[in-house]
Amino acid sequence: MLVLCLDCGATNVRAMIVDDRGRIVGKASQPNSTKPGDENPGYHIWDADRILAQLSACAREALATVDASQVKAVTITTFGVDGALVDEKGSLLYPVISWKCPRTAEIMKRIGDYIPQDKLNALSGVGEFAFNTIYKLVWLKENRPELLDRAHAWLFISNILAHRLTGVMATDRTMAGTSQLTDLRTGNFSDEILQAIGVRKELFPPIVNAGKTIGALTPEAAANLGLPASGIPVVSTGHDTQFAVFGSGAEKNQPVLSSGTWEILMVRAEKADLGAADYAAGATAEYDSDPALLNPGLQWIASGIIEWVKSTCYQGANYDTMDEEAAAIAPGSDGVRLIPNFLPSDPMPGSIEGLILGRTRGHIYRAAMEALTYRLKTRLARLESVGGFKAASLLLVGGGARNKIWTQMRADVLGMPILVSKVSESTVLGASMFAFSGAGIYPSPEAARTAFGIEYDTYLPGAQQADYATLAASMHDA
């Protein structure tokens, strides 16, 4: 038995066929990218029609290698926050504004004209990010108010795709939790927030929990995907981060670090107690795939900085060379320190300190990894406080997990085991666990996860743990 997972990412769209033992038995992908907006070439929008056509083509290619009659469910996972206003037929009234689009930054700066930022944070639990859904809706209200009057619904991008497949309008719960429009206490859209920005609550279709069926594939959708029969359930998943966490094998109070261009540190917890200092540090809280849990978390740019070091200092070299040079340098990088503030929104710019004759590019590379690891240490301490737990280990997924030097450094600096998931597709597998449950193949997503089996490589604190403990006072991230 199989499920089809449609995975819409910012750089690629993919179709993955997963069997009931967690093996990916078919896959295909195509590149994805934003388009410039009509009003301003600096704007970024997503072409939903093109994305669906690409996903359908990927599905047909992936299904050609398996017995398509064995597909028992379809599910869709995407990046969060983005969506669009639609009419009664589900046609878009305005393109999907991308999380990459700069137009909402100014809206966030003056959201206090509608609702105080601290109240918005406290109600929603979601941190201050200019790409949040609320700022897109306020932009539309200020610039295209007639569209809000005409709109039948707001659909997140996963639900736009689901509607095209089923004809049913719904809201994936994990997508709603990224919007800064919901109430952290109730798990539903906030009357107070929506009234403050002048948006009708009726715009949001019913929330569907992960693992529940949104609707059934229409004959046209089944044919486009390359499936031999209609009526196959489309099972709700939604925001990719939540399913990466679940697919990694994380249980309650097990922090997970998804390490890529950005690092996202998140935990499945019963509570999320955030204050002003937490929001200022970039903390947020989203809805877990389990309605009984929340996902407090923090994020910061990480491998993006490593890539900058590579392109600036190691042109033509590979990561093996970089790692060899970094491994030959002692903890503390001989006094070289990198301040990893590389974003325009950072309160102070980044810098490299301690460069003297004799210091090399290897020192800069190691200093970058050390700086990011100490940032992880302080963020984990904050996450423990917000989530009310004490970590015994850290679970690591994503591309950054392949860097053995960096992973061992994390174990040494944190003073705890780092468990590196051997699952290379934790988002897709996590979503498929809910799809198998929704199709009745397994009694629960947890049962599917047990059947799949999750294995880890373990990095224990080593000989350099004591060195980093000594350096901690001068190496910490503010």
Short mmCIF file of C-alpha atoms in Angstrom, two decimals:
data_model
loop_
_atom_site.label_atom_id
_atom_site.label_comp_id
_atom_site.label_asym_id
_atom_site.label_seq_id
_atom_site.Cartn_x
_atom_site.Cartn_y
_atom_site.Cartn_z
CA MET A 1 0.00 0.00 0.00
CA LEU A 2 1.19 3.47 -0.94
CA VAL A 3 0.55 7.16 -0.35
CA LEU A 4 1.36 10.06 -2.66
CA CYS A 5 2.93 13.08 -0.94
CA LEU A 6 2.98 16.35 -2.87
CA ASP A 7 5.74 18.53 -1.40
CA CYS A 8 5.84 22.17 -2.46
CA GLY A 9 9.08 23.81 -1.36
CA ALA A 10 10.55 27.20 -2.14
CA THR A 11 13.24 25.79 -4.45
CA ASN A 12 11.68 22.52 -5.64
CA VAL A 13 8.28 20.89 -5.98
CA ARG A 14 8.28 17.14 -5.57
CA ALA A 15 6.07 14.08 -5.68
CA MET A 16 7.09 11.21 -3.42
CA ILE A 17 5.54 7.74 -3.30
CA VAL A 18 5.92 6.16 0.15
CA ASP A 19 5.07 2.56 1.00
CA ASP A 20 3.65 1.32 4.31
CA ARG A 21 7.14 0.55 5.66
CA GLY A 22 8.39 4.09 5.10
CA ARG A 23 10.36 3.42 1.93
CA ILE A 24 10.32 6.03 -0.82
CA VAL A 25 9.60 3.90 -3.89
CA GLY A 26 9.01 6.64 -6.44
CA LYS A 27 9.93 10.29 -6.72
CA ALA A 28 10.24 13.18 -9.12
CA SER A 29 10.96 16.87 -8.76
CA GLN A 30 11.03 20.14 -10.67
CA PRO A 31 12.54 23.51 -9.72
CA ASN A 32 10.30 26.12 -8.14
CA SER A 33 10.71 29.87 -8.00
CA THR A 34 8.73 33.03 -7.45
CA LYS A 35 7.63 35.45 -10.16
CA PRO A 36 7.84 39.25 -10.02
CA GLY A 37 4.63 41.04 -9.11
CA ASP A 38 2.75 43.06 -11.72
CA GLU A 39 2.86 46.26 -9.63
CA ASN A 40 6.56 46.09 -8.81
CA PRO A 41 9.32 43.85 -10.22
CA GLY A 42 10.77 43.67 -6.72
CA TYR A 43 7.68 41.89 -5.43
CA HIS A 44 7.56 38.08 -5.21
CA ILE A 45 4.50 35.96 -5.96
CA TRP A 46 3.82 32.25 -6.46
CA ASP A 47 2.05 30.99 -9.56
CA ALA A 48 -0.39 28.47 -8.05
CA ASP A 49 -1.50 27.12 -11.43
CA ARG A 50 2.07 26.45 -12.47
CA ILE A 51 2.87 24.80 -9.14
CA LEU A 52 -0.12 22.46 -9.45
CA ALA A 53 0.84 21.60 -13.03
CA GLN A 54 4.39 20.84 -11.92
CA LEU A 55 3.23 18.72 -8.99
CA SER A 56 0.89 16.82 -11.30
CA ALA A 57 3.70 16.18 -13.78
CA CYS A 58 5.95 15.00 -10.94
CA ALA A 59 3.20 12.71 -9.65
CA ARG A 60 2.73 11.10 -13.07
CA GLU A 61 6.48 10.54 -13.38
CA ALA A 62 6.80 9.09 -9.87
CA LEU A 63 3.73 6.87 -10.23
CA ALA A 64 5.01 5.41 -13.49
CA THR A 65 7.48 3.33 -11.49
CA VAL A 66 4.92 1.72 -9.13
CA ASP A 67 1.48 0.11 -9.13
CA ALA A 68 -0.64 3.28 -8.94
CA SER A 69 -3.71 1.29 -7.93
CA GLN A 70 -2.05 0.78 -4.53
CA VAL A 71 -2.19 4.51 -3.67
CA LYS A 72 -4.60 4.83 -0.74
CA ALA A 73 -4.21 8.53 0.10
CA VAL A 74 -2.77 11.82 -1.13
CA THR A 75 -1.40 14.57 1.10
CA ILE A 76 0.14 18.00 0.56
CA THR A 77 2.89 19.70 2.55
CA THR A 78 4.20 23.21 1.88
CA PHE A 79 5.96 26.20 3.42
CA GLY A 80 3.78 28.21 5.82
CA VAL A 81 2.06 31.61 5.92
CA ASP A 82 1.42 32.08 2.18
CA GLY A 83 -2.06 32.00 0.67
CA ALA A 84 -4.60 33.97 -1.33
CA LEU A 85 -8.13 35.35 -1.44
CA VAL A 86 -10.44 33.26 -3.62
CA ASP A 87 -13.98 33.50 -4.97
CA GLU A 88 -16.74 30.91 -4.51
CA LYS A 89 -15.25 28.71 -7.23
CA GLY A 90 -11.79 28.85 -5.67
CA SER A 91 -10.34 31.12 -8.36
CA LEU A 92 -7.63 33.41 -7.04
CA LEU A 93 -8.61 37.08 -6.78
CA TYR A 94 -4.97 38.06 -6.34
CA PRO A 95 -1.74 36.05 -6.71
CA VAL A 96 -0.18 34.25 -3.75
CA ILE A 97 2.15 36.76 -2.09
CA SER A 98 5.39 34.93 -1.29
CA TRP A 99 7.10 34.91 2.09
CA LYS A 100 10.08 36.32 0.14
CA CYS A 101 8.17 39.49 -0.83
CA PRO A 102 9.43 42.72 0.80
CA ARG A 103 6.11 44.57 0.56
CA THR A 104 4.97 43.49 4.03
CA ALA A 105 7.99 44.75 5.98
CA GLU A 106 6.56 48.25 6.25
CA ILE A 107 3.18 46.84 7.30
CA MET A 108 4.80 45.01 10.22
CA LYS A 109 6.54 48.20 11.36
CA ARG A 110 3.20 49.96 11.77
CA ILE A 111 0.92 47.09 12.76
CA GLY A 112 0.42 49.07 15.96
CA ASP A 113 -1.97 51.26 13.97
CA TYR A 114 -4.33 48.29 14.15
CA ILE A 115 -3.30 46.33 17.25
CA PRO A 116 -0.36 46.74 19.66
CA GLN A 117 2.46 44.40 18.71
CA ASP A 118 2.78 43.03 22.24
CA LYS A 119 -0.93 42.18 22.34
CA LEU A 120 -0.70 40.54 18.91
CA ASN A 121 2.22 38.44 20.11
CA ALA A 122 0.50 37.45 23.34
CA LEU A 123 -2.73 36.44 21.60
CA SER A 124 -1.22 34.52 18.70
CA GLY A 125 1.99 33.22 20.25
CA VAL A 126 3.61 33.82 16.87
CA GLY A 127 6.74 35.93 16.66
CA GLU A 128 7.27 39.08 14.62
CA PHE A 129 8.15 38.03 11.09
CA ALA A 130 7.29 40.29 8.16
CA PHE A 131 6.18 37.32 6.06
CA ASN A 132 3.36 36.34 8.45
CA THR A 133 -0.09 36.04 6.90
CA ILE A 134 -1.52 38.92 8.92
CA TYR A 135 0.72 41.44 7.14
CA LYS A 136 -0.31 40.13 3.71
CA LEU A 137 -3.97 40.60 4.58
CA VAL A 138 -3.37 44.11 5.90
CA TRP A 139 -1.46 44.94 2.70
CA LEU A 140 -4.44 43.73 0.66
CA LYS A 141 -6.82 45.69 2.88
CA GLU A 142 -4.85 48.88 2.38
CA ASN A 143 -4.07 48.44 -1.31
CA ARG A 144 -6.85 46.26 -2.75
CA PRO A 145 -9.79 46.61 -0.32
CA GLU A 146 -12.32 45.67 -3.00
CA LEU A 147 -10.83 42.16 -3.13
CA LEU A 148 -11.54 41.58 0.57
CA ASP A 149 -15.14 42.65 -0.05
CA ARG A 150 -15.48 40.24 -2.99
CA ALA A 151 -13.59 37.33 -1.43
CA HIS A 152 -15.37 34.14 -0.48
CA ALA A 153 -12.40 32.68 1.42
CA TRP A 154 -8.73 32.89 2.27
CA LEU A 155 -6.91 29.66 1.43
CA PHE A 156 -3.38 28.83 2.46
CA ILE A 157 -1.28 27.47 -0.39
CA SER A 158 -1.65 23.84 0.71
CA ASN A 159 -5.42 24.37 0.76
CA ILE A 160 -5.45 26.05 -2.65
CA LEU A 161 -3.87 22.88 -3.99
CA ALA A 162 -6.22 20.66 -1.98
CA HIS A 163 -9.23 22.55 -3.33
CA ARG A 164 -8.02 22.01 -6.89
CA LEU A 165 -7.84 18.28 -6.14
CA THR A 166 -11.11 17.86 -4.21
CA GLY A 167 -13.34 20.90 -4.68
CA VAL A 168 -13.42 21.30 -0.88
CA MET A 169 -12.27 24.45 0.92
CA ALA A 170 -10.54 23.79 4.23
CA THR A 171 -7.79 25.15 6.46
CA ASP A 172 -4.92 22.90 7.50
CA ARG A 173 -4.46 23.46 11.23
CA THR A 174 -0.67 23.57 11.05
CA MET A 175 -0.89 26.25 8.36
CA ALA A 176 -3.26 28.37 10.42
CA GLY A 177 -0.77 28.22 13.28
CA THR A 178 1.84 30.09 11.22
CA SER A 179 -0.42 33.02 10.35
CA GLN A 180 -0.32 35.25 13.47
CA LEU A 181 -4.11 35.32 13.15
CA THR A 182 -4.97 32.55 15.60
CA ASP A 183 -5.45 32.40 19.36
CA LEU A 184 -2.82 30.25 21.05
CA ARG A 185 -5.30 29.37 23.82
CA THR A 186 -8.24 28.25 21.69
CA GLY A 187 -6.55 26.76 18.64
CA ASN A 188 -8.81 28.75 16.33
CA PHE A 189 -8.76 32.09 14.54
CA SER A 190 -8.79 35.01 16.96
CA ASP A 191 -11.89 37.21 16.97
CA GLU A 192 -9.90 40.01 18.61
CA ILE A 193 -7.09 40.00 16.04
CA LEU A 194 -9.43 39.77 13.06
CA GLN A 195 -11.67 42.52 14.36
CA ALA A 196 -8.64 44.75 14.95
CA ILE A 197 -7.48 44.45 11.33
CA GLY A 198 -10.99 44.49 9.90
CA VAL A 199 -11.04 41.02 8.35
CA ARG A 200 -14.10 38.76 8.44
CA LYS A 201 -13.68 35.48 10.32
CA GLU A 202 -15.96 33.86 7.75
CA LEU A 203 -13.12 34.13 5.22
CA PHE A 204 -11.41 31.16 6.85
CA PRO A 205 -12.84 27.71 6.06
CA PRO A 206 -13.14 25.10 8.83
CA ILE A 207 -9.88 23.97 10.39
CA VAL A 208 -8.96 20.35 9.66
CA ASN A 209 -6.54 18.54 11.97
CA ALA A 210 -3.58 16.66 10.56
CA GLY A 211 -4.52 13.13 9.57
CA LYS A 212 -8.16 13.95 8.86
CA THR A 213 -9.63 13.81 5.37
CA ILE A 214 -10.25 17.10 3.56
CA GLY A 215 -12.10 15.50 0.65
CA ALA A 216 -11.82 12.96 -2.15
CA LEU A 217 -9.95 13.29 -5.44
CA THR A 218 -12.16 14.36 -8.31
CA PRO A 219 -11.97 12.37 -11.57
CA GLU A 220 -10.17 15.26 -13.28
CA ALA A 221 -7.60 15.58 -10.48
CA ALA A 222 -6.99 11.82 -10.42
CA ALA A 223 -6.35 11.80 -14.15
CA ASN A 224 -3.98 14.78 -13.91
CA LEU A 225 -1.99 13.08 -11.15
CA GLY A 226 -1.82 9.79 -13.06
CA LEU A 227 -4.00 7.87 -10.61
CA PRO A 228 -6.36 5.24 -12.03
CA ALA A 229 -9.36 6.09 -9.84
CA SER A 230 -11.04 9.06 -8.23
CA GLY A 231 -12.36 9.04 -4.68
CA ILE A 232 -8.95 8.61 -3.04
CA PRO A 233 -8.88 10.67 0.19
CA VAL A 234 -6.79 13.83 0.36
CA VAL A 235 -5.54 13.87 3.95
CA SER A 236 -4.68 17.10 5.76
CA THR A 237 -1.07 17.78 6.68
CA GLY A 238 0.16 21.29 5.82
CA HIS A 239 3.16 23.17 7.19
CA ASP A 240 6.34 21.28 6.36
CA THR A 241 8.17 22.09 9.62
CA GLN A 242 5.66 20.28 11.82
CA PHE A 243 5.91 17.11 9.75
CA ALA A 244 9.69 17.23 9.61
CA VAL A 245 9.66 17.30 13.41
CA PHE A 246 7.20 14.40 13.64
CA GLY A 247 8.98 12.44 10.92
CA SER A 248 12.28 12.81 12.75
CA GLY A 249 10.88 10.65 15.53
CA ALA A 250 10.64 13.43 18.10
CA GLU A 251 8.47 12.70 21.11
CA LYS A 252 7.18 15.29 23.57
CA ASN A 253 9.92 17.48 25.11
CA GLN A 254 12.55 16.27 22.61
CA PRO A 255 14.07 19.35 20.95
CA VAL A 256 14.75 19.09 17.23
CA LEU A 257 17.15 21.21 15.22
CA SER A 258 16.41 21.38 11.51
CA SER A 259 19.69 22.64 10.09
CA GLY A 260 19.73 24.21 6.65
CA THR A 261 20.11 27.71 5.25
CA TRP A 262 18.08 28.60 8.33
CA GLU A 263 18.22 26.64 11.54
CA ILE A 264 14.86 26.00 13.18
CA LEU A 265 14.96 24.81 16.78
CA MET A 266 11.61 23.45 17.89
CA VAL A 267 10.05 21.17 20.48
CA ARG A 268 6.72 19.39 20.88
CA ALA A 269 5.54 20.67 24.25
CA GLU A 270 2.37 21.00 26.30
CA LYS A 271 2.86 24.73 26.81
CA ALA A 272 4.54 27.80 25.38
CA ASP A 273 5.06 30.63 27.87
CA LEU A 274 6.56 33.50 25.90
CA GLY A 275 7.34 36.98 27.16
CA ALA A 276 8.62 40.16 25.55
CA ALA A 277 12.26 39.10 25.80
CA ASP A 278 11.44 35.80 24.10
CA TYR A 279 9.73 37.50 21.17
CA ALA A 280 12.63 39.95 20.89
CA ALA A 281 14.98 36.98 20.61
CA GLY A 282 12.91 35.56 17.72
CA ALA A 283 10.87 33.01 19.66
CA THR A 284 7.52 31.85 18.36
CA ALA A 285 4.93 29.16 18.99
CA GLU A 286 3.07 27.22 16.31
CA TYR A 287 0.49 24.44 16.34
CA ASP A 288 1.90 20.93 16.53
CA SER A 289 0.60 18.16 14.30
CA ASP A 290 -1.04 16.85 17.51
CA PRO A 291 -3.82 19.26 18.59
CA ALA A 292 -2.91 18.65 22.24
CA LEU A 293 0.61 20.06 21.78
CA LEU A 294 2.31 23.28 20.75
CA ASN A 295 5.61 23.91 18.97
CA PRO A 296 7.59 26.69 20.62
CA GLY A 297 10.68 27.41 18.58
CA LEU A 298 13.33 29.82 17.39
CA GLN A 299 15.04 30.30 14.06
CA TRP A 300 18.16 32.00 12.75
CA ILE A 301 20.26 31.98 9.61
CA ALA A 302 22.91 29.27 9.81
CA SER A 303 24.18 27.33 6.79
CA GLY A 304 23.59 30.51 4.83
CA ILE A 305 26.55 31.94 6.75
CA ILE A 306 28.63 28.81 6.12
CA GLU A 307 27.84 29.16 2.41
CA TRP A 308 29.02 32.78 2.58
CA VAL A 309 32.35 31.63 4.07
CA LYS A 310 32.67 29.02 1.33
CA SER A 311 31.94 31.42 -1.52
CA THR A 312 34.13 34.16 -0.05
CA CYS A 313 37.12 32.20 1.24
CA TYR A 314 37.00 28.81 -0.47
CA GLN A 315 36.23 29.47 -4.13
CA GLY A 316 36.74 26.22 -6.03
CA ALA A 317 37.25 24.15 -2.87
CA ASN A 318 34.86 21.55 -1.49
CA TYR A 319 33.60 20.90 2.02
CA ASP A 320 36.14 18.12 2.61
CA THR A 321 38.92 20.68 2.29
CA MET A 322 37.10 23.11 4.55
CA ASP A 323 36.51 20.48 7.21
CA GLU A 324 40.12 19.29 7.15
CA GLU A 325 41.35 22.84 7.72
CA ALA A 326 38.84 23.50 10.50
CA ALA A 327 39.64 20.21 12.26
CA ALA A 328 43.32 21.18 12.48
CA ILE A 329 42.49 24.28 14.55
CA ALA A 330 41.92 24.17 18.31
CA PRO A 331 38.66 25.19 20.01
CA GLY A 332 38.42 28.97 20.15
CA SER A 333 39.89 29.36 16.64
CA ASP A 334 43.04 30.97 18.09
CA GLY A 335 41.10 34.06 19.06
CA VAL A 336 39.24 34.53 15.77
CA ARG A 337 35.57 35.22 16.39
CA LEU A 338 32.73 35.68 13.93
CA ILE A 339 29.60 37.62 14.89
CA PRO A 340 26.82 35.86 12.90
CA ASN A 341 24.53 38.87 12.35
CA PHE A 342 24.17 38.70 8.56
CA LEU A 343 20.57 39.89 8.15
CA PRO A 344 19.51 43.49 7.48
CA SER A 345 17.08 43.18 10.39
CA ASP A 346 19.79 42.28 12.91
CA PRO A 347 20.30 45.02 15.54
CA MET A 348 24.02 45.24 14.74
CA PRO A 349 25.97 44.06 11.68
CA GLY A 350 28.11 40.96 11.65
CA SER A 351 31.88 41.05 11.87
CA ILE A 352 35.03 38.96 12.12
CA GLU A 353 37.36 39.74 15.02
CA GLY A 354 40.85 38.61 15.99
CA LEU A 355 42.40 38.44 12.52
CA ILE A 356 46.20 38.78 12.64
CA LEU A 357 49.02 37.44 10.49
CA GLY A 358 49.05 33.68 10.64
CA ARG A 359 45.31 33.28 10.83
CA THR A 360 43.78 31.49 7.87
CA ARG A 361 40.50 30.87 6.12
CA GLY A 362 40.23 27.73 8.22
CA HIS A 363 40.11 29.94 11.32
CA ILE A 364 37.23 31.92 9.82
CA TYR A 365 35.34 28.75 8.92
CA ARG A 366 35.79 27.21 12.36
CA ALA A 367 34.88 30.52 14.01
CA ALA A 368 31.65 30.59 11.99
CA MET A 369 30.69 27.09 13.16
CA GLU A 370 31.57 27.97 16.75
CA ALA A 371 29.53 31.18 16.66
CA LEU A 372 26.48 29.34 15.31
CA THR A 373 26.90 26.56 17.86
CA TYR A 374 26.97 29.04 20.73
CA ARG A 375 23.90 30.70 19.26
CA LEU A 376 22.27 27.26 19.40
CA LYS A 377 23.29 26.89 23.05
CA THR A 378 21.66 30.14 24.14
CA ARG A 379 18.57 29.48 22.01
CA LEU A 380 18.16 26.00 23.48
CA ALA A 381 18.28 27.47 26.99
CA ARG A 382 15.52 29.91 25.99
CA LEU A 383 13.46 27.14 24.42
CA GLU A 384 13.71 25.08 27.61
CA SER A 385 12.41 28.05 29.58
CA VAL A 386 9.55 28.75 27.16
CA GLY A 387 8.51 25.12 26.81
CA GLY A 388 8.98 24.13 30.47
CA PHE A 389 11.28 21.16 29.86
CA LYS A 390 14.92 20.13 30.27
CA ALA A 391 16.62 18.59 27.26
CA ALA A 392 18.58 15.36 27.65
CA SER A 393 19.64 15.26 24.00
CA LEU A 394 19.16 17.13 20.72
CA LEU A 395 17.76 15.55 17.58
CA LEU A 396 19.33 16.86 14.37
CA VAL A 397 17.87 16.75 10.85
CA GLY A 398 18.54 18.57 7.58
CA GLY A 399 21.54 19.27 5.39
CA GLY A 400 23.60 20.70 8.24
CA ALA A 401 23.49 17.29 9.92
CA ARG A 402 25.90 15.93 7.29
CA ASN A 403 28.75 18.10 8.60
CA LYS A 404 30.51 15.80 11.09
CA ILE A 405 32.88 18.49 12.42
CA TRP A 406 30.01 20.83 13.18
CA THR A 407 27.85 18.08 14.66
CA GLN A 408 30.58 16.96 17.05
CA MET A 409 31.12 20.60 18.01
CA ARG A 410 27.42 20.83 18.92
CA ALA A 411 27.75 17.80 21.21
CA ASP A 412 30.85 19.29 22.86
CA VAL A 413 29.42 22.79 23.35
CA LEU A 414 25.98 21.62 24.52
CA GLY A 415 27.42 18.83 26.63
CA MET A 416 24.74 16.39 25.51
CA PRO A 417 24.26 13.66 22.89
CA ILE A 418 23.31 14.74 19.37
CA LEU A 419 21.07 12.23 17.61
CA VAL A 420 21.33 12.53 13.83
CA SER A 421 18.34 11.07 12.08
CA LYS A 422 19.17 8.64 9.27
CA VAL A 423 15.91 9.69 7.60
CA SER A 424 16.80 11.96 4.70
CA GLU A 425 13.21 12.97 3.94
CA SER A 426 11.72 13.61 7.37
CA THR A 427 9.08 16.06 6.09
CA VAL A 428 7.71 13.71 3.44
CA LEU A 429 7.84 10.68 5.70
CA GLY A 430 6.21 12.58 8.56
CA ALA A 431 3.38 13.71 6.28
CA SER A 432 2.97 10.19 4.91
CA MET A 433 2.57 8.82 8.45
CA PHE A 434 -0.51 11.02 8.84
CA ALA A 435 -1.73 10.05 5.37
CA PHE A 436 -1.51 6.34 6.19
CA SER A 437 -3.40 6.98 9.42
CA GLY A 438 -6.04 9.05 7.63
CA ALA A 439 -6.53 6.27 5.09
CA GLY A 440 -7.03 3.72 7.88
CA ILE A 441 -3.87 1.74 7.07
CA TYR A 442 -2.53 2.43 10.56
CA PRO A 443 -4.62 3.31 13.63
CA SER A 444 -2.58 6.46 14.31
CA PRO A 445 0.36 8.44 12.94
CA GLU A 446 2.40 7.17 15.89
CA ALA A 447 1.67 3.58 14.87
CA ALA A 448 2.82 4.38 11.33
CA ARG A 449 6.00 5.94 12.70
CA THR A 450 6.72 2.82 14.76
CA ALA A 451 6.20 0.65 11.70
CA PHE A 452 8.54 2.83 9.64
CA GLY A 453 11.30 2.66 12.25
CA ILE A 454 13.58 5.67 12.84
CA GLU A 455 17.32 5.15 13.33
CA TYR A 456 19.98 7.61 14.47
CA ASP A 457 23.71 8.14 14.51
CA THR A 458 24.76 9.38 17.96
CA TYR A 459 27.47 11.96 18.65
CA LEU A 460 28.56 12.05 22.30
CA PRO A 461 30.44 14.93 23.98
CA GLY A 462 34.12 14.29 23.41
CA ALA A 463 37.58 15.47 24.30
CA GLN A 464 36.90 19.10 23.40
CA GLN A 465 33.92 19.45 25.74
CA ALA A 466 36.15 20.72 28.57
CA ASP A 467 37.85 23.23 26.27
CA TYR A 468 34.51 24.68 25.20
CA ALA A 469 33.28 24.81 28.78
CA THR A 470 36.31 26.96 29.61
CA LEU A 471 35.74 29.18 26.57
CA ALA A 472 32.01 29.54 27.19
CA ALA A 473 32.17 32.88 28.98
CA SER A 474 33.87 34.62 26.07
CA MET A 475 32.26 32.65 23.23
CA HIS A 476 28.59 32.94 24.15
CA ASP A 477 26.05 34.45 21.78
CA ALA A 478 24.19 37.47 23.12
#
